[in-house]
Coordinates of C-alpha atoms in Angstrom, one line a residue:
M1340 CA -13.5 -8.7 -12.0
E1341 CA -13.3 -8.4 -8.2
Q1342 CA -11.7 -4.9 -8.5
Y1343 CA -14.6 -3.9 -10.8
K1344 CA -17.2 -5.2 -8.3
I1345 CA -15.5 -3.3 -5.4
G1346 CA -15.4 -0.2 -7.6
C1347 CA -19.1 -0.5 -8.2
R1348 CA -19.8 -0.8 -4.5
M1349 CA -17.7 2.3 -3.8
E1350 CA -19.8 4.2 -6.5
R1351 CA -23.0 3.2 -4.9
L1352 CA -21.8 4.6 -1.5
K1353 CA -20.2 7.7 -2.8
K1354 CA -21.4 11.2 -2.3
M1355 CA -21.1 13.4 -5.4
S1356 CA -20.0 17.0 -4.9
G1357 CA -22.4 18.8 -7.1
S1358 CA -24.5 17.9 -10.1
G1359 CA -21.9 18.4 -12.7
K1360 CA -19.4 20.9 -14.3
S1361 CA -18.9 22.2 -17.8
L1362 CA -16.2 20.6 -19.8
S1363 CA -14.5 23.9 -20.8
K1364 CA -13.9 24.7 -17.1
L1365 CA -12.6 21.3 -16.3
I1366 CA -10.0 21.2 -19.1
K1367 CA -8.9 24.8 -18.7
K1368 CA -5.1 25.0 -18.3
S1369 CA -4.9 21.2 -18.3
G1370 CA -2.9 21.0 -21.5
A1371 CA -5.7 19.1 -23.2
K1372 CA -7.4 20.6 -26.3
L1373 CA -10.9 20.3 -27.6
K1374 CA -10.8 18.8 -31.1
R1375 CA -14.4 18.1 -31.8
G1376 CA -17.9 19.0 -30.5
S1377 CA -19.4 21.6 -28.1
P1378 CA -17.0 23.0 -25.5
D1379 CA -19.7 23.0 -22.8
P1380 CA -21.4 19.7 -22.3
I1381 CA -22.1 19.1 -18.6
V1382 CA -19.9 16.4 -17.1
T1383 CA -21.4 14.5 -14.2
R1384 CA -18.8 11.7 -13.8
L1385 CA -15.2 11.0 -14.6
V1386 CA -14.7 7.4 -15.8
I1387 CA -11.7 5.2 -16.9
D1388 CA -13.6 1.9 -17.1
S1389 CA -16.1 1.8 -20.0
R1390 CA -18.3 -0.6 -18.1
R1391 CA -19.0 2.1 -15.5
V1392 CA -20.0 4.8 -18.1
T1393 CA -23.5 6.3 -17.6
P1394 CA -25.0 9.3 -19.5
G1395 CA -23.0 12.4 -18.6
S1396 CA -19.7 10.7 -18.2
L1397 CA -16.4 11.9 -19.4
F1398 CA -14.4 8.8 -20.5
F1399 CA -10.6 8.9 -20.2
A1400 CA -9.0 6.3 -22.6
L1401 CA -5.8 5.6 -20.5
P1402 CA -2.8 3.7 -21.8
G1403 CA -2.4 0.4 -20.0
L1404 CA 0.2 -2.5 -19.7
R1405 CA -2.2 -5.1 -21.0
Q1406 CA -5.0 -3.1 -22.7
D1407 CA -5.3 0.4 -24.0
G1408 CA -8.4 2.4 -23.1
S1409 CA -8.8 3.5 -26.7
A1410 CA -10.1 0.0 -27.5
F1411 CA -13.2 0.8 -25.4
I1412 CA -14.1 4.2 -26.7
D1413 CA -17.0 2.8 -28.8
E1414 CA -18.5 1.0 -25.8
A1415 CA -18.2 4.2 -23.7
L1416 CA -20.0 6.2 -26.4
R1417 CA -22.8 3.6 -26.6
R1418 CA -23.3 3.8 -22.9
G1419 CA -23.8 7.6 -23.1
A1420 CA -20.4 9.3 -22.6
V1421 CA -20.6 13.0 -23.4
G1422 CA -16.9 13.1 -24.2
V1423 CA -13.7 11.2 -24.6
V1424 CA -10.2 12.2 -23.6
S1425 CA -7.5 10.4 -25.5
S1426 CA -4.0 10.8 -26.9
E1427 CA -5.0 9.3 -30.2
P1428 CA -7.1 11.2 -32.8
R1429 CA -10.0 9.1 -34.1
R1430 CA -13.3 9.3 -36.0
F1431 CA -16.6 9.3 -34.0
G1432 CA -19.0 8.5 -36.7
N1433 CA -22.5 10.0 -36.0
S1434 CA -21.8 10.4 -32.3
K1435 CA -22.3 13.9 -30.9
A1436 CA -19.8 13.3 -28.1
V1437 CA -16.9 15.7 -27.5
F1438 CA -13.4 14.6 -28.3
V1439 CA -10.5 16.0 -26.2
Q1440 CA -6.9 15.3 -27.2
A1441 CA -4.3 15.1 -24.5
D1442 CA -0.6 14.3 -24.8
D1443 CA -0.8 12.5 -21.5
P1444 CA -4.4 11.4 -20.6
R1445 CA -3.3 10.4 -17.1
L1446 CA -2.0 13.8 -16.3
T1447 CA -5.1 15.4 -17.7
L1448 CA -7.2 13.0 -15.6
A1449 CA -5.3 14.1 -12.4
K1450 CA -5.8 17.8 -13.3
V1451 CA -9.5 17.5 -14.3
A1452 CA -10.3 15.3 -11.2
R1453 CA -8.8 17.8 -8.8
R1454 CA -10.9 20.6 -10.3
F1455 CA -14.0 18.4 -10.6
F1456 CA -14.0 17.5 -6.9
G1457 CA -13.3 21.1 -5.8
K1458 CA -9.6 20.8 -5.0
P1459 CA -10.0 18.9 -1.7
D1460 CA -6.3 19.0 -1.0
K1461 CA -6.6 22.7 -0.3
D1462 CA -8.8 22.0 2.7
I1463 CA -7.0 18.9 4.0
D1464 CA -3.4 18.5 5.2
L1465 CA -2.1 15.5 3.2
F1466 CA 0.6 13.3 4.8
G1467 CA 2.0 10.9 2.1
I1468 CA 4.1 7.8 2.9
T1469 CA 6.1 6.0 0.3
A1470 CA 8.3 2.9 0.8
T1471 CA 8.6 -0.8 -0.1
N1472 CA 7.8 -2.0 3.4
G1473 CA 6.0 -0.4 6.4
K1474 CA 3.6 2.0 4.7
T1475 CA 0.5 0.5 6.2
T1476 CA 1.9 0.2 9.8
V1477 CA 3.1 3.9 9.7
S1478 CA -0.1 5.1 8.2
Y1479 CA -2.1 3.4 11.0
L1480 CA 0.2 4.8 13.7
A1481 CA 0.2 8.2 12.2
K1482 CA -3.6 8.4 12.0
H1483 CA -3.7 7.3 15.6
F1484 CA -1.2 10.1 16.6
L1485 CA -2.7 12.8 14.4
S1486 CA -6.2 12.2 15.8
L1487 CA -5.1 12.8 19.4
D1488 CA -5.8 16.5 19.3
G1489 CA -9.4 15.9 18.2
V1490 CA -8.8 16.6 14.5
K1491 CA -10.6 14.3 12.2
T1492 CA -8.0 12.4 10.2
G1493 CA -8.7 10.0 7.3
C1494 CA -6.5 7.2 6.1
L1495 CA -6.1 5.7 2.6
G1496 CA -4.0 2.6 2.0
T1497 CA -3.6 -1.1 1.4
I1498 CA -6.1 -2.3 4.0
G1499 CA -8.9 0.1 3.4
Y1500 CA -10.1 3.7 2.8
D1501 CA -11.0 5.1 6.2
L1502 CA -13.0 8.3 5.7
V1503 CA -13.7 8.6 9.5
D1504 CA -17.5 8.5 9.1
R1505 CA -17.3 5.6 6.5
V1506 CA -14.8 2.9 5.7
L1507 CA -14.6 1.4 2.2
P1508 CA -12.7 -1.7 1.0
S1509 CA -9.4 -1.0 -0.7
F1510 CA -8.7 -2.2 -4.2
R1511 CA -5.5 -0.3 -4.7
T1512 CA -2.9 1.0 -2.3
T1513 CA -3.1 4.4 -4.1
P1514 CA -6.4 4.9 -6.0
E1515 CA -6.6 6.3 -9.5
A1516 CA -6.6 10.1 -9.6
H1517 CA -10.3 10.6 -9.9
E1518 CA -11.1 8.0 -7.2
L1519 CA -8.5 9.6 -4.9
C1520 CA -9.9 13.1 -5.3
E1521 CA -13.4 11.8 -4.8
L1522 CA -12.3 10.1 -1.5
L1523 CA -10.6 13.2 -0.3
S1524 CA -13.7 15.2 -1.2
Q1525 CA -15.8 12.8 0.9
M1526 CA -13.4 13.2 3.8
R1527 CA -13.7 17.0 3.5
D1528 CA -17.5 16.6 3.6
F1529 CA -17.2 14.5 6.7
G1530 CA -15.2 17.3 8.4
C1531 CA -11.6 15.8 8.0
T1532 CA -8.8 18.3 7.9
R1533 CA -6.0 15.8 7.8
A1534 CA -5.4 12.7 5.7
V1535 CA -2.7 10.1 5.9
M1536 CA -2.2 8.1 2.7
E1537 CA 0.1 5.4 1.3
V1538 CA 1.8 6.5 -1.9
S1539 CA 2.8 3.5 -4.0
S1540 CA 5.4 3.6 -6.8
H1541 CA 2.7 2.7 -9.3
G1542 CA 0.6 5.6 -8.0
I1543 CA 3.5 7.9 -8.5
D1544 CA 4.5 6.6 -11.9
Q1545 CA 1.0 6.6 -13.2
L1546 CA 0.4 10.1 -12.0
R1547 CA -2.4 9.2 -9.6
I1548 CA -1.2 11.8 -7.1
A1549 CA -0.2 14.4 -9.6
E1550 CA -1.2 18.0 -8.8
L1551 CA -2.0 17.2 -5.2
K1552 CA -0.4 19.4 -2.6
F1553 CA 1.2 17.4 0.3
K1554 CA 1.9 19.0 3.7
V1555 CA 4.3 16.1 4.5
G1556 CA 6.1 13.6 2.3
V1557 CA 7.6 10.5 4.1
F1558 CA 10.2 8.1 2.8
L1559 CA 10.7 4.9 4.8
N1560 CA 12.9 2.5 2.8
L1561 CA 13.5 0.9 -0.6
T1562 CA 14.1 -2.9 -1.1
R1563 CA 13.6 -5.2 -4.0
D1564 CA 10.0 -5.3 -5.2
H1565 CA 8.0 -4.5 -8.4
L1566 CA 11.0 -4.8 -10.6
D1567 CA 8.8 -6.5 -13.1
Y1568 CA 7.4 -3.0 -13.5
H1569 CA 10.4 -0.7 -12.8
G1570 CA 13.2 -2.8 -14.3
D1571 CA 15.9 -2.1 -11.7
M1572 CA 16.4 -0.6 -8.3
E1573 CA 17.7 2.8 -9.6
N1574 CA 14.5 3.2 -11.8
Y1575 CA 12.5 2.2 -8.8
F1576 CA 14.2 4.8 -6.6
A1577 CA 13.8 7.4 -9.3
V1578 CA 10.1 7.0 -9.2
K1579 CA 10.0 7.4 -5.4
R1580 CA 12.2 10.4 -5.7
R1581 CA 9.7 12.1 -8.0
F1582 CA 7.3 12.2 -5.1
I1583 CA 9.8 13.5 -2.5
D1584 CA 11.2 16.1 -5.0
G1585 CA 7.8 17.2 -6.2
E1586 CA 8.4 16.3 -9.8
I1587 CA 4.8 15.4 -10.5
G1588 CA 3.3 18.3 -8.6
T1589 CA 4.4 20.5 -5.8
V1590 CA 7.2 19.7 -3.4
P1591 CA 5.8 18.5 -0.1
K1592 CA 6.2 21.4 2.4
K1593 CA 7.9 19.2 4.9
L1594 CA 9.8 15.8 4.7
V1595 CA 10.4 12.8 6.9
L1596 CA 13.3 10.7 5.8
N1597 CA 14.8 7.4 7.2
V1598 CA 18.5 7.8 7.5
D1599 CA 19.0 4.1 8.5
D1600 CA 18.1 3.3 4.9
T1601 CA 20.7 3.7 2.1
Y1602 CA 18.2 5.5 -0.2
G1603 CA 16.9 7.5 2.6
R1604 CA 20.4 8.8 3.3
R1605 CA 20.7 9.8 -0.3
L1606 CA 17.6 11.9 -0.1
A1607 CA 18.6 13.4 3.3
D1608 CA 21.9 14.5 1.7
E1609 CA 19.8 16.4 -0.9
H1610 CA 17.2 17.8 1.6
K1611 CA 18.8 19.6 4.5
E1612 CA 16.0 22.1 5.1
E1613 CA 15.0 22.8 8.7
S1614 CA 11.5 21.5 7.8
T1615 CA 13.0 18.0 7.1
I1616 CA 13.0 15.5 10.0
T1617 CA 15.4 12.6 9.7
F1618 CA 14.8 9.6 11.9
G1619 CA 16.5 6.4 12.8
T1620 CA 19.0 4.9 15.2
S1621 CA 22.1 6.5 13.7
K1622 CA 23.7 9.7 15.0
Q1623 CA 22.7 11.4 11.8
A1624 CA 19.0 11.2 12.8
R1625 CA 17.3 14.3 14.3
L1626 CA 14.6 12.1 15.9
R1627 CA 16.5 9.1 17.2
A1628 CA 15.9 5.8 19.1
T1629 CA 18.6 4.5 21.5
D1630 CA 18.8 1.9 24.2
I1631 CA 16.4 -0.4 22.3
E1632 CA 15.1 -3.5 24.1
L1633 CA 13.0 -6.0 22.2
A1634 CA 10.5 -8.4 23.8
P1635 CA 7.9 -10.9 22.6
D1636 CA 5.1 -8.4 23.4
G1637 CA 6.7 -5.2 22.2
A1638 CA 9.7 -2.9 22.4
T1639 CA 11.2 -0.3 24.8
F1640 CA 13.5 2.5 23.7
T1641 CA 14.7 5.9 24.5
L1642 CA 13.5 8.6 22.1
E1643 CA 15.9 11.6 21.6
W1644 CA 14.2 14.6 20.1
D1645 CA 14.7 18.3 20.3
G1646 CA 17.3 18.1 23.1
K1647 CA 15.0 15.9 25.2
R1648 CA 14.9 12.2 26.1
Y1649 CA 11.7 10.2 26.5
L1650 CA 11.1 6.6 27.5
V1651 CA 8.9 4.8 24.9
N1652 CA 7.0 1.5 25.5
S1653 CA 5.6 0.2 22.3
P1654 CA 3.2 -2.8 21.8
L1655 CA 4.7 -3.4 18.3
I1656 CA 7.3 -6.1 18.2
G1657 CA 10.5 -6.0 16.2
L1658 CA 13.3 -3.5 15.4
Y1659 CA 11.7 -2.5 12.2
N1660 CA 8.6 -1.5 14.1
V1661 CA 10.8 0.8 16.2
S1662 CA 11.7 2.5 12.9
N1663 CA 8.0 2.6 11.9
T1664 CA 7.1 4.2 15.3
L1665 CA 9.8 6.9 14.7
A1666 CA 8.4 7.7 11.3
A1667 CA 4.9 8.1 12.7
L1668 CA 6.2 10.3 15.6
S1669 CA 8.0 12.5 13.1
M1670 CA 4.8 13.0 11.2
A1671 CA 2.9 13.8 14.4
V1672 CA 5.6 16.4 15.3
L1673 CA 5.1 18.0 11.9
G1674 CA 1.4 18.0 12.5
D1675 CA 2.0 19.9 15.8
V1676 CA 0.8 17.0 18.0
P1677 CA 2.9 17.0 21.2
V1678 CA 5.3 14.0 21.2
E1679 CA 4.6 13.3 24.9
K1680 CA 0.9 12.8 24.1
C1681 CA 1.8 10.4 21.2
I1682 CA 4.1 8.3 23.4
G1683 CA 1.5 8.1 26.2
S1684 CA -1.1 6.9 23.7
L1685 CA 0.8 3.9 22.5
N1686 CA -0.7 1.6 25.1
S1687 CA -4.1 2.2 23.6
F1688 CA -3.0 1.6 20.0
G1689 CA -5.0 -1.3 18.6
G1690 CA -2.5 -2.7 16.2
I1691 CA -2.6 -3.3 12.4
P1692 CA -4.6 -6.1 10.7
G1693 CA -2.3 -8.7 9.2
R1694 CA 0.9 -7.0 10.4
M1695 CA 2.6 -9.3 12.9
E1696 CA -0.9 -10.2 14.0
R1697 CA -1.0 -13.0 16.7
V1698 CA -3.5 -15.8 16.4
I1699 CA -4.2 -17.0 19.9
T1700 CA -6.5 -19.9 20.8
G1701 CA -4.6 -21.1 23.9
Q1702 CA -2.0 -23.1 22.0
P1703 CA 1.4 -23.4 23.7
F1704 CA 3.3 -21.9 20.7
E1705 CA 3.1 -18.6 18.9
V1706 CA 1.3 -18.2 15.5
V1707 CA 1.8 -14.9 13.7
V1708 CA 0.3 -13.7 10.4
D1709 CA 2.2 -11.0 8.5
Y1710 CA 2.1 -9.3 5.1
A1711 CA 5.9 -9.9 4.5
H1712 CA 6.1 -10.6 0.8
T1713 CA 9.6 -9.4 -0.2
G1714 CA 13.0 -10.8 0.7
N1715 CA 13.8 -7.9 3.0
A1716 CA 10.5 -8.0 4.8
L1717 CA 10.8 -11.8 5.4
E1718 CA 14.4 -11.3 6.6
N1719 CA 13.3 -8.6 9.1
A1720 CA 10.4 -10.7 10.3
L1721 CA 12.4 -14.0 10.7
K1722 CA 15.4 -12.3 12.4
M1723 CA 13.1 -10.5 14.9
L1724 CA 11.1 -13.7 15.7
Q1725 CA 14.4 -15.7 16.2
E1726 CA 15.4 -13.1 18.8
I1727 CA 12.3 -13.5 20.9
T1728 CA 11.4 -17.2 20.3
P1729 CA 12.8 -19.7 22.8
G1730 CA 12.0 -22.6 20.5
K1731 CA 12.1 -23.0 16.7
V1732 CA 10.8 -20.5 14.1
K1733 CA 9.0 -22.0 11.2
V1734 CA 7.5 -20.2 8.2
V1735 CA 4.8 -20.7 5.6
F1736 CA 5.3 -18.5 2.6
G1737 CA 4.7 -18.2 -1.1
C1738 CA 5.5 -15.9 -4.1
G1739 CA 2.9 -14.2 -6.1
G1740 CA 2.2 -14.9 -9.8
D1741 CA 2.6 -12.2 -12.5
R1742 CA 5.1 -10.3 -10.4
D1743 CA 8.8 -9.8 -10.2
R1744 CA 10.2 -13.3 -10.7
G1745 CA 13.7 -12.3 -9.4
K1746 CA 12.5 -11.8 -5.8
R1747 CA 11.3 -15.5 -5.6
V1748 CA 14.9 -16.6 -5.3
E1749 CA 15.6 -14.0 -2.5
M1750 CA 12.5 -14.9 -0.5
T1751 CA 13.4 -18.6 -0.6
K1752 CA 17.0 -18.0 0.2
V1753 CA 16.1 -15.9 3.2
S1754 CA 13.5 -18.4 4.4
T1755 CA 15.7 -21.4 4.2
E1756 CA 18.7 -19.6 5.8
L1757 CA 16.9 -18.0 8.7
A1758 CA 13.9 -20.3 9.5
D1759 CA 14.3 -23.7 11.2
Y1760 CA 11.8 -25.2 8.7
C1761 CA 9.8 -23.8 5.7
W1762 CA 6.7 -24.7 3.8
A1763 CA 6.6 -23.1 0.4
T1764 CA 3.0 -22.8 -1.0
T1765 CA 0.7 -20.7 -3.1
D1766 CA 0.3 -16.9 -2.7
N1767 CA -2.0 -15.4 -5.4
P1768 CA -0.6 -17.4 -8.4
R1769 CA -2.9 -15.3 -10.7
S1770 CA -2.4 -16.4 -14.3
E1771 CA 0.9 -18.3 -13.7
V1772 CA 1.2 -22.1 -13.3
Q1773 CA 2.1 -22.7 -9.7
E1774 CA 4.8 -25.3 -10.6
Q1775 CA 6.6 -22.6 -12.6
I1776 CA 6.6 -20.3 -9.5
F1777 CA 7.9 -23.3 -7.4
D1778 CA 10.7 -23.9 -10.0
D1779 CA 11.8 -20.2 -9.6
M1780 CA 11.7 -20.5 -5.9
R1781 CA 13.8 -23.7 -5.8
E1782 CA 16.8 -21.8 -7.3
G1783 CA 17.1 -20.0 -4.0
I1784 CA 17.2 -23.0 -1.7
S1785 CA 20.3 -23.1 0.5
D1786 CA 19.3 -26.2 2.4
H1787 CA 17.0 -28.7 0.8
S1788 CA 16.4 -30.5 4.1
K1789 CA 14.6 -27.5 5.5
I1790 CA 11.9 -26.9 3.0
E1791 CA 8.8 -28.7 1.7
F1792 CA 6.6 -27.6 -1.3
V1793 CA 2.9 -27.9 -0.7
L1794 CA 0.4 -26.9 -3.4
D1795 CA -2.5 -26.3 -1.1
R1796 CA -2.0 -23.3 1.2
R1797 CA -4.4 -24.6 3.9
R1798 CA -2.6 -27.9 4.0
A1799 CA 0.8 -26.1 4.3
I1800 CA -0.5 -24.1 7.3
E1801 CA -1.9 -27.2 8.8
L1802 CA 1.5 -29.0 8.5
A1803 CA 3.3 -26.1 10.1
L1804 CA 0.9 -25.9 13.0
K1805 CA 1.0 -29.7 13.6
S1806 CA 4.8 -29.6 13.7
A1807 CA 5.0 -26.8 16.3
D1808 CA 6.2 -27.7 19.8
P1809 CA 5.7 -25.6 23.0
G1810 CA 7.9 -22.4 22.7
D1811 CA 8.0 -22.5 18.9
C1812 CA 6.7 -19.8 16.6
V1813 CA 4.9 -20.3 13.2
L1814 CA 5.0 -17.3 10.9
I1815 CA 2.4 -17.4 8.1
A1816 CA 3.8 -14.8 5.7
G1817 CA 2.7 -13.1 2.5
K1818 CA -1.0 -12.3 2.6
G1819 CA -1.5 -10.6 5.9
H1820 CA -4.9 -8.9 5.9
E1821 CA -6.0 -10.3 2.5
P1822 CA -9.1 -12.4 2.7
F1823 CA -8.7 -14.0 -0.7
Q1824 CA -6.5 -16.0 -3.1
E1825 CA -6.3 -15.1 -6.8
Y1826 CA -6.3 -17.9 -9.4
G1827 CA -6.4 -16.6 -13.0
D1828 CA -9.6 -14.5 -13.2
T1829 CA -11.0 -16.2 -10.1
V1830 CA -10.9 -14.8 -6.6
V1831 CA -11.3 -17.5 -3.8
P1832 CA -12.1 -16.6 -0.2
F1833 CA -9.0 -17.3 1.9
D1834 CA -7.9 -15.6 5.1
D1835 CA -4.7 -16.9 6.8
R1836 CA -5.8 -15.7 10.2
K1837 CA -9.2 -17.4 9.9
V1838 CA -7.7 -20.6 8.5
A1839 CA -5.1 -20.7 11.3
R1840 CA -7.7 -20.2 14.0
E1841 CA -9.9 -22.9 12.5
L1842 CA -7.1 -25.4 12.3
L1843 CA -5.9 -24.6 15.9
E1844 CA -9.5 -25.1 17.2
S1845 CA -9.7 -28.4 15.3
M1846 CA -6.4 -29.5 16.8
K1847 CA -7.6 -28.7 20.3
L1848 CA -10.8 -30.7 19.8
G1849 CA -8.7 -33.6 18.5
G1850 CA -6.5 -33.5 21.6
R1851 CA -3.4 -32.7 19.6
I1852 CA -2.6 -29.5 21.5

């Protein structure tokens, strides 16, 4: 329901490119075939949700994991759809609507959307980033770097859709194909000639980016996540590879690959073109970081690139953020932005919401909110905080409902092994019973004396903050920038950063800190 409401808000704000296009032009060379009706009704909107259909809409009945769009064709027709695209032949009764049959309605949607919105990727250099962890940080950094030469650069991802002259709330990391093309079209209307976007595995597999032409494709890493959808790691990797290899469209003109990652090395072994930049700390990397020094307020390292060495002072903490910075610098290089200019601009970089974001109210210990919601991301965060924290590192974390159950064991194991104490709590339980999620998590406990299970997330954060001594660090992990909790079909306002700040202020007023 929340996604539907956000989608409606986006529609109210959107700027349509033209009054409509004829169906015959839209489906030309798309592989879809007109099976019934006039070939030339005027299509004014592309829709996949029958509730959003208005007269003039072309409704795409997409297959789904839980519901099939074909079940909503009658509703779409009642609301005034001029046509339906589906893989299943069906009777339309007395309706005058057009029926278009497509072997793969998702691919047809991608092709039609690109044409409907005037092929915006022809006017915008697309920089696509795919990974399990780090996509948002790299996208923010890359947008920062790619804007330094005065070129308007948009950014689409988990936190929001930044069209430069307008920012919309994000409801998917990678929007559906017609939404994506519309957003790119608006960017073009606002004068953008570059766009950075996060490319999720779901977005690849569900053909949301099909047909788009990317100037640069970026691969950061691959760790366990989404196996409820992909099945196993090789299938997960195969989906990511489809973007890098151009199997769902054109091959990106240039590539950026992380050779510190096992899967990144596999891709690098297959892509040795001069236009590929490999990055990392290993000698195999073309763009390399050496002499790394980590501190509580950032990192310092030497950048080796193109036969030159540069001293880099970054405000981002942790070794994995050194890697993220290398990725963004590689993208800037391929965008012809001078590397010296990028390095010099790091001191003005404003950071990323919910990514190692410090909550400061004058307390004598650190409080950090981070989006870490996989075993690998938690491991990276906890190891990094252990290195820079003089006292103890404590963590509040949870595991989402209706998602890969296998990673719950990993997350709990990592937390109890690396943190000094843990509070396991809720994190978007969705339709699952929280106690079942807790039971799965308990299987990963390595030390029962170091963990406490607390049903209420606010209470868990409160217990962690009250336990902290001067010099300690409390990591509140899992939700990052998210301002809500999901329970069944209900979305409840909840922002870790806001809650932590409120609790810290209350503790100060009560004389406890």
